[in-house]
Amino acid sequence: MEAYTVAIVLDDMISTGAKFQFSVLGTDISTSVLQLAETGIYTPEMIAPVPAELAKRYFLSSRDPARDEVRVIPRLRRSTNFMRMNLMDEVYPVDRDVDIIFCRNVLIYFDKPTQRKVVEQLCTHLRPGGYFIVGHSESMIHNESIMLQQVQPTIFTV
Ligand SMILES: C[S@@+](CC[C@H](N)C(=O)[O-])C[C@H]1O[C@@H](n2cnc3c(N)ncnc32)[C@H](O)[C@@H]1O
């Protein structure tokens, strides 16, 4: 859902006049998580936090009334891709000019030295001035050994 949330926010900005193109890459170590994400299918309860106006524009109800589910619209699914990636790997098969990396609620699984290594490795994939965004539980990743500047509690730049 996180990748589609980013795609919805960006697409909504474009609909109000912002001029840019985007693509979102969602990664996870779990193939079942990725398979579920790729379908873009959710229950109405799962998308309840989405503002009604955005839900109307970005989700379609099933044609089968027996299926109480909605699906992300095809256009948004086309600009949102998913790939299996283990953050513990030595190399990430990802471009090195990424504008924003969201890394929410994942670093908490790693010990401190691994957190530092993962953050530093992820940041080598950001363009200069790109942003690295973590969850509120992870805002403490900022320390002297990490080459990040904190711009907001959970937002960093390189
Ligand atoms: C609590 S969920 C957070 C998902 C999402 N970022 C969010 O905030 O909603 C943590 C995710 O991290 C993934 N994960 C755990 N270890 C990982 C690793 N070594 N590399 C990549 N993903 C990992 C899990 O499969 C799980 O889907």
PDB file of C-alpha atoms and ligand atoms in Angstrom:
ATOM      1  CA  MET A   1       0.000   0.000   0.000  1.00  0.00           C
ATOM      2  CA  GLU A   2       2.907   2.327   0.750  1.00  0.00           C
ATOM      3  CA  ALA A   3       4.096   2.355  -2.898  1.00  0.00           C
ATOM      4  CA  TYR A   4       0.585   3.099  -4.170  1.00  0.00           C
ATOM      5  CA  THR A   5       0.177   5.837  -1.555  1.00  0.00           C
ATOM      6  CA  VAL A   6       3.283   7.547  -2.940  1.00  0.00           C
ATOM      7  CA  ALA A   7       1.992   7.069  -6.513  1.00  0.00           C
ATOM      8  CA  ILE A   8      -1.418   8.524  -5.589  1.00  0.00           C
ATOM      9  CA  VAL A   9       0.135  11.591  -3.952  1.00  0.00           C
ATOM     10  CA  LEU A  10       2.413  12.214  -6.972  1.00  0.00           C
ATOM     11  CA  ASP A  11      -0.344  11.627  -9.527  1.00  0.00           C
ATOM     12  CA  ASP A  12      -2.644  13.956  -7.578  1.00  0.00           C
ATOM     13  CA  MET A  13       0.060  16.655  -7.687  1.00  0.00           C
ATOM     14  CA  ILE A  14       0.251  16.248 -11.477  1.00  0.00           C
ATOM     15  CA  SER A  15      -3.533  16.533 -11.722  1.00  0.00           C
ATOM     16  CA  THR A  16      -3.321  19.915  -9.998  1.00  0.00           C
ATOM     17  CA  GLY A  17      -0.725  21.250 -12.452  1.00  0.00           C
ATOM     18  CA  ALA A  18       2.684  20.008 -11.255  1.00  0.00           C
ATOM     19  CA  LYS A  19       4.938  19.170 -14.200  1.00  0.00           C
ATOM     20  CA  PHE A  20       6.892  15.939 -13.761  1.00  0.00           C
ATOM     21  CA  GLN A  21       6.760  12.260 -14.576  1.00  0.00           C
ATOM     22  CA  PHE A  22       7.317   9.563 -12.003  1.00  0.00           C
ATOM     23  CA  SER A  23       7.696   5.879 -11.417  1.00  0.00           C
ATOM     24  CA  VAL A  24       7.594   4.133  -8.057  1.00  0.00           C
ATOM     25  CA  LEU A  25       9.512   0.974  -7.191  1.00  0.00           C
ATOM     26  CA  GLY A  26       8.301  -0.986  -4.170  1.00  0.00           C
ATOM     27  CA  THR A  27      10.711  -3.572  -2.790  1.00  0.00           C
ATOM     28  CA  ASP A  28      10.485  -6.252  -0.120  1.00  0.00           C
ATOM     29  CA  ILE A  29      12.259  -9.482   0.778  1.00  0.00           C
ATOM     30  CA  SER A  30       8.943 -11.377   0.909  1.00  0.00           C
ATOM     31  CA  THR A  31       7.571 -12.721  -2.379  1.00  0.00           C
ATOM     32  CA  SER A  32       4.093 -13.142  -0.877  1.00  0.00           C
ATOM     33  CA  VAL A  33       4.050  -9.484   0.191  1.00  0.00           C
ATOM     34  CA  LEU A  34       5.150  -8.518  -3.339  1.00  0.00           C
ATOM     35  CA  GLN A  35       2.568 -10.746  -5.036  1.00  0.00           C
ATOM     36  CA  LEU A  36      -0.191  -9.170  -2.969  1.00  0.00           C
ATOM     37  CA  ALA A  37       1.102  -5.679  -3.729  1.00  0.00           C
ATOM     38  CA  GLU A  38       1.269  -6.408  -7.459  1.00  0.00           C
ATOM     39  CA  THR A  39      -2.437  -7.256  -7.579  1.00  0.00           C
ATOM     40  CA  GLY A  40      -3.314  -3.838  -6.123  1.00  0.00           C
ATOM     41  CA  ILE A  41      -6.441  -5.420  -4.629  1.00  0.00           C
ATOM     42  CA  TYR A  42      -7.672  -4.319  -1.197  1.00  0.00           C
ATOM     43  CA  THR A  43     -10.775  -4.583   0.938  1.00  0.00           C
ATOM     44  CA  PRO A  44     -12.771  -1.376   1.483  1.00  0.00           C
ATOM     45  CA  GLU A  45     -11.664  -1.503   5.150  1.00  0.00           C
ATOM     46  CA  MET A  46      -8.002  -1.457   4.122  1.00  0.00           C
ATOM     47  CA  ILE A  47      -8.407   1.719   2.100  1.00  0.00           C
ATOM     48  CA  ALA A  48     -10.678   3.400   4.677  1.00  0.00           C
ATOM     49  CA  PRO A  49      -7.892   5.886   5.653  1.00  0.00           C
ATOM     50  CA  VAL A  50      -7.665   7.107   2.021  1.00  0.00           C
ATOM     51  CA  PRO A  51      -9.603  10.382   1.621  1.00  0.00           C
ATOM     52  CA  ALA A  52     -12.909   9.630  -0.169  1.00  0.00           C
ATOM     53  CA  GLU A  53     -12.136  11.885  -3.123  1.00  0.00           C
ATOM     54  CA  LEU A  54      -8.818  10.117  -3.779  1.00  0.00           C
ATOM     55  CA  ALA A  55     -10.333   6.665  -3.217  1.00  0.00           C
ATOM     56  CA  LYS A  56     -12.971   7.483  -5.859  1.00  0.00           C
ATOM     57  CA  ARG A  57     -10.317   8.487  -8.399  1.00  0.00           C
ATOM     58  CA  TYR A  58      -7.675   5.838  -7.739  1.00  0.00           C
ATOM     59  CA  PHE A  59      -9.599   2.659  -6.855  1.00  0.00           C
ATOM     60  CA  LEU A  60     -12.185   0.711  -8.857  1.00  0.00           C
ATOM     61  CA  SER A  61     -14.819  -1.515  -7.246  1.00  0.00           C
ATOM     62  CA  SER A  62     -15.049  -5.104  -8.456  1.00  0.00           C
ATOM     63  CA  ARG A  63     -17.600  -5.693 -11.237  1.00  0.00           C
ATOM     64  CA  ASP A  64     -18.649  -8.762  -9.278  1.00  0.00           C
ATOM     65  CA  PRO A  65     -20.852  -7.450  -6.430  1.00  0.00           C
ATOM     66  CA  ALA A  66     -20.096 -10.640  -4.468  1.00  0.00           C
ATOM     67  CA  ARG A  67     -16.444  -9.539  -4.207  1.00  0.00           C
ATOM     68  CA  ASP A  68     -16.157  -6.856  -1.571  1.00  0.00           C
ATOM     69  CA  GLU A  69     -12.894  -5.458  -2.882  1.00  0.00           C
ATOM     70  CA  VAL A  70     -11.367  -2.567  -4.765  1.00  0.00           C
ATOM     71  CA  ARG A  71      -8.388  -2.393  -7.122  1.00  0.00           C
ATOM     72  CA  VAL A  72      -5.867   0.331  -7.855  1.00  0.00           C
ATOM     73  CA  ILE A  73      -6.623   1.820 -11.295  1.00  0.00           C
ATOM     74  CA  PRO A  74      -4.538   0.390 -14.180  1.00  0.00           C
ATOM     75  CA  ARG A  75      -2.764   3.697 -14.940  1.00  0.00           C
ATOM     76  CA  LEU A  76      -1.380   3.867 -11.403  1.00  0.00           C
ATOM     77  CA  ARG A  77      -0.474   0.173 -11.423  1.00  0.00           C
ATOM     78  CA  ARG A  78       1.525   0.765 -14.610  1.00  0.00           C
ATOM     79  CA  SER A  79       3.657   3.423 -12.906  1.00  0.00           C
ATOM     80  CA  THR A  80       4.191   1.326  -9.758  1.00  0.00           C
ATOM     81  CA  ASN A  81       6.514  -1.670 -10.011  1.00  0.00           C
ATOM     82  CA  PHE A  82       7.616  -4.218  -7.447  1.00  0.00           C
ATOM     83  CA  MET A  83      10.849  -6.127  -7.057  1.00  0.00           C
ATOM     84  CA  ARG A  84      12.258  -8.549  -4.524  1.00  0.00           C
ATOM     85  CA  MET A  85      15.235  -7.063  -2.737  1.00  0.00           C
ATOM     86  CA  ASN A  86      17.035  -8.087   0.435  1.00  0.00           C
ATOM     87  CA  LEU A  87      18.364  -5.011   2.203  1.00  0.00           C
ATOM     88  CA  MET A  88      21.113  -7.219   3.668  1.00  0.00           C
ATOM     89  CA  ASP A  89      22.542  -7.883   0.183  1.00  0.00           C
ATOM     90  CA  GLU A  90      25.877  -6.342  -0.799  1.00  0.00           C
ATOM     91  CA  VAL A  91      24.476  -4.865  -4.026  1.00  0.00           C
ATOM     92  CA  TYR A  92      21.053  -3.392  -4.785  1.00  0.00           C
ATOM     93  CA  PRO A  93      19.900  -3.702  -8.423  1.00  0.00           C
ATOM     94  CA  VAL A  94      18.466  -0.188  -8.371  1.00  0.00           C
ATOM     95  CA  ASP A  95      19.285   3.082 -10.212  1.00  0.00           C
ATOM     96  CA  ARG A  96      21.638   5.553  -8.520  1.00  0.00           C
ATOM     97  CA  ASP A  97      19.617   8.706  -9.212  1.00  0.00           C
ATOM     98  CA  VAL A  98      16.538   8.036  -7.100  1.00  0.00           C
ATOM     99  CA  ASP A  99      14.747  11.198  -5.880  1.00  0.00           C
ATOM    100  CA  ILE A 100      13.217   9.803  -2.684  1.00  0.00           C
ATOM    101  CA  ILE A 101      13.676   6.563  -0.761  1.00  0.00           C
ATOM    102  CA  PHE A 102      11.006   5.619   1.772  1.00  0.00           C
ATOM    103  CA  CYS A 103      12.287   3.088   4.284  1.00  0.00           C
ATOM    104  CA  ARG A 104       9.582   2.855   6.918  1.00  0.00           C
ATOM    105  CA  ASN A 105       9.426   0.257   9.662  1.00  0.00           C
ATOM    106  CA  VAL A 106      12.118  -1.999   8.213  1.00  0.00           C
ATOM    107  CA  LEU A 107      15.324  -0.797   9.870  1.00  0.00           C
ATOM    108  CA  ILE A 108      13.826  -1.785  13.219  1.00  0.00           C
ATOM    109  CA  TYR A 109      14.514  -5.425  12.288  1.00  0.00           C
ATOM    110  CA  PHE A 110      18.283  -4.847  12.070  1.00  0.00           C
ATOM    111  CA  ASP A 111      20.960  -4.312  14.710  1.00  0.00           C
ATOM    112  CA  LYS A 112      22.713  -0.930  14.873  1.00  0.00           C
ATOM    113  CA  PRO A 113      25.741  -1.737  12.658  1.00  0.00           C
ATOM    114  CA  THR A 114      23.442  -3.311  10.034  1.00  0.00           C
ATOM    115  CA  GLN A 115      21.078  -0.329  10.176  1.00  0.00           C
ATOM    116  CA  ARG A 116      24.008   1.989   9.488  1.00  0.00           C
ATOM    117  CA  LYS A 117      25.281  -0.176   6.612  1.00  0.00           C
ATOM    118  CA  VAL A 118      21.817  -0.450   5.013  1.00  0.00           C
ATOM    119  CA  VAL A 119      21.158   3.292   5.308  1.00  0.00           C
ATOM    120  CA  GLU A 120      24.551   4.184   3.843  1.00  0.00           C
ATOM    121  CA  GLN A 121      24.123   1.707   1.001  1.00  0.00           C
ATOM    122  CA  LEU A 122      20.595   2.926   0.237  1.00  0.00           C
ATOM    123  CA  CYS A 123      21.802   6.513   0.202  1.00  0.00           C
ATOM    124  CA  THR A 124      24.334   5.722  -2.550  1.00  0.00           C
ATOM    125  CA  HIS A 125      21.253   5.246  -4.750  1.00  0.00           C
ATOM    126  CA  LEU A 126      19.940   8.769  -4.113  1.00  0.00           C
ATOM    127  CA  ARG A 127      20.674  11.645  -6.456  1.00  0.00           C
ATOM    128  CA  PRO A 128      22.508  14.562  -4.804  1.00  0.00           C
ATOM    129  CA  GLY A 129      19.907  16.408  -2.737  1.00  0.00           C
ATOM    130  CA  GLY A 130      17.577  13.403  -2.758  1.00  0.00           C
ATOM    131  CA  TYR A 131      15.526  12.518   0.306  1.00  0.00           C
ATOM    132  CA  PHE A 132      15.605   9.524   2.622  1.00  0.00           C
ATOM    133  CA  ILE A 133      12.432   9.072   4.668  1.00  0.00           C
ATOM    134  CA  VAL A 134      12.038   6.694   7.602  1.00  0.00           C
ATOM    135  CA  GLY A 135       9.211   5.840   9.991  1.00  0.00           C
ATOM    136  CA  HIS A 136       8.741   7.650  13.297  1.00  0.00           C
ATOM    137  CA  SER A 137      10.157   4.641  15.141  1.00  0.00           C
ATOM    138  CA  GLU A 138      13.374   5.023  13.127  1.00  0.00           C
ATOM    139  CA  SER A 139      14.072   8.749  13.315  1.00  0.00           C
ATOM    140  CA  MET A 140      17.039   7.985  15.618  1.00  0.00           C
ATOM    141  CA  ILE A 141      19.082   6.644  12.675  1.00  0.00           C
ATOM    142  CA  HIS A 142      20.630  10.100  12.471  1.00  0.00           C
ATOM    143  CA  ASN A 143      24.067   9.956  14.036  1.00  0.00           C
ATOM    144  CA  GLU A 144      27.559  11.234  13.335  1.00  0.00           C
ATOM    145  CA  SER A 145      28.643   8.247  11.275  1.00  0.00           C
ATOM    146  CA  ILE A 146      25.834   8.571   8.743  1.00  0.00           C
ATOM    147  CA  MET A 147      26.279  11.186   6.053  1.00  0.00           C
ATOM    148  CA  LEU A 148      22.731  12.460   6.266  1.00  0.00           C
ATOM    149  CA  GLN A 149      21.335  15.855   7.139  1.00  0.00           C
ATOM    150  CA  GLN A 150      18.084  15.791   9.059  1.00  0.00           C
ATOM    151  CA  VAL A 151      15.519  18.223   7.622  1.00  0.00           C
ATOM    152  CA  GLN A 152      12.489  17.009   9.605  1.00  0.00           C
ATOM    153  CA  PRO A 153      12.231  14.347  12.356  1.00  0.00           C
ATOM    154  CA  THR A 154      11.870  11.506   9.818  1.00  0.00           C
ATOM    155  CA  ILE A 155      13.219  13.217   6.663  1.00  0.00           C
ATOM    156  CA  PHE A 156      16.895  13.288   5.717  1.00  0.00           C
ATOM    157  CA  THR A 157      18.862  14.502   2.723  1.00  0.00           C
ATOM    158  CA  VAL A 158      22.279  13.626   1.310  1.00  0.00           C
TER     159      VAL A 158
HETATM  160  C1  LIG B   1       6.469  -3.725   9.119  1.00  0.00           C
HETATM  161  S1  LIG B   1       6.617  -4.025   7.377  1.00  0.00           S
HETATM  162  C2  LIG B   1       6.706  -2.364   6.794  1.00  0.00           C
HETATM  163  C3  LIG B   1       6.144  -2.226   5.412  1.00  0.00           C
HETATM  164  C4  LIG B   1       6.038  -0.800   4.883  1.00  0.00           C
HETATM  165  N1  LIG B   1       7.359  -0.208   4.749  1.00  0.00           N
HETATM  166  C5  LIG B   1       5.153   0.049   5.747  1.00  0.00           C
HETATM  167  O1  LIG B   1       5.629   0.897   6.492  1.00  0.00           O
HETATM  168  O2  LIG B   1       3.929  -0.150   5.702  1.00  0.00           O
HETATM  169  C6  LIG B   1       8.287  -4.593   7.234  1.00  0.00           C
HETATM  170  C7  LIG B   1       8.598  -5.221   5.893  1.00  0.00           C
HETATM  171  O3  LIG B   1      10.019  -5.380   5.818  1.00  0.00           O
HETATM  172  C8  LIG B   1      10.283  -6.548   5.084  1.00  0.00           C
HETATM  173  N2  LIG B   1      11.662  -6.967   5.365  1.00  0.00           N
HETATM  174  C9  LIG B   1      12.143  -7.605   6.468  1.00  0.00           C
HETATM  175  N3  LIG B   1      13.451  -7.863   6.342  1.00  0.00           N
HETATM  176  C10 LIG B   1      13.830  -7.381   5.131  1.00  0.00           C
HETATM  177  C11 LIG B   1      15.063  -7.370   4.416  1.00  0.00           C
HETATM  178  N4  LIG B   1      16.179  -7.899   4.924  1.00  0.00           N
HETATM  179  N5  LIG B   1      15.086  -6.807   3.187  1.00  0.00           N
HETATM  180  C12 LIG B   1      13.956  -6.269   2.659  1.00  0.00           C
HETATM  181  N6  LIG B   1      12.755  -6.249   3.282  1.00  0.00           N
HETATM  182  C13 LIG B   1      12.689  -6.800   4.501  1.00  0.00           C
HETATM  183  C14 LIG B   1       9.204  -7.520   5.561  1.00  0.00           C
HETATM  184  O4  LIG B   1       8.990  -8.569   4.630  1.00  0.00           O
HETATM  185  C15 LIG B   1       7.990  -6.595   5.722  1.00  0.00           C
HETATM  186  O5  LIG B   1       7.153  -6.632   4.572  1.00  0.00           O
END
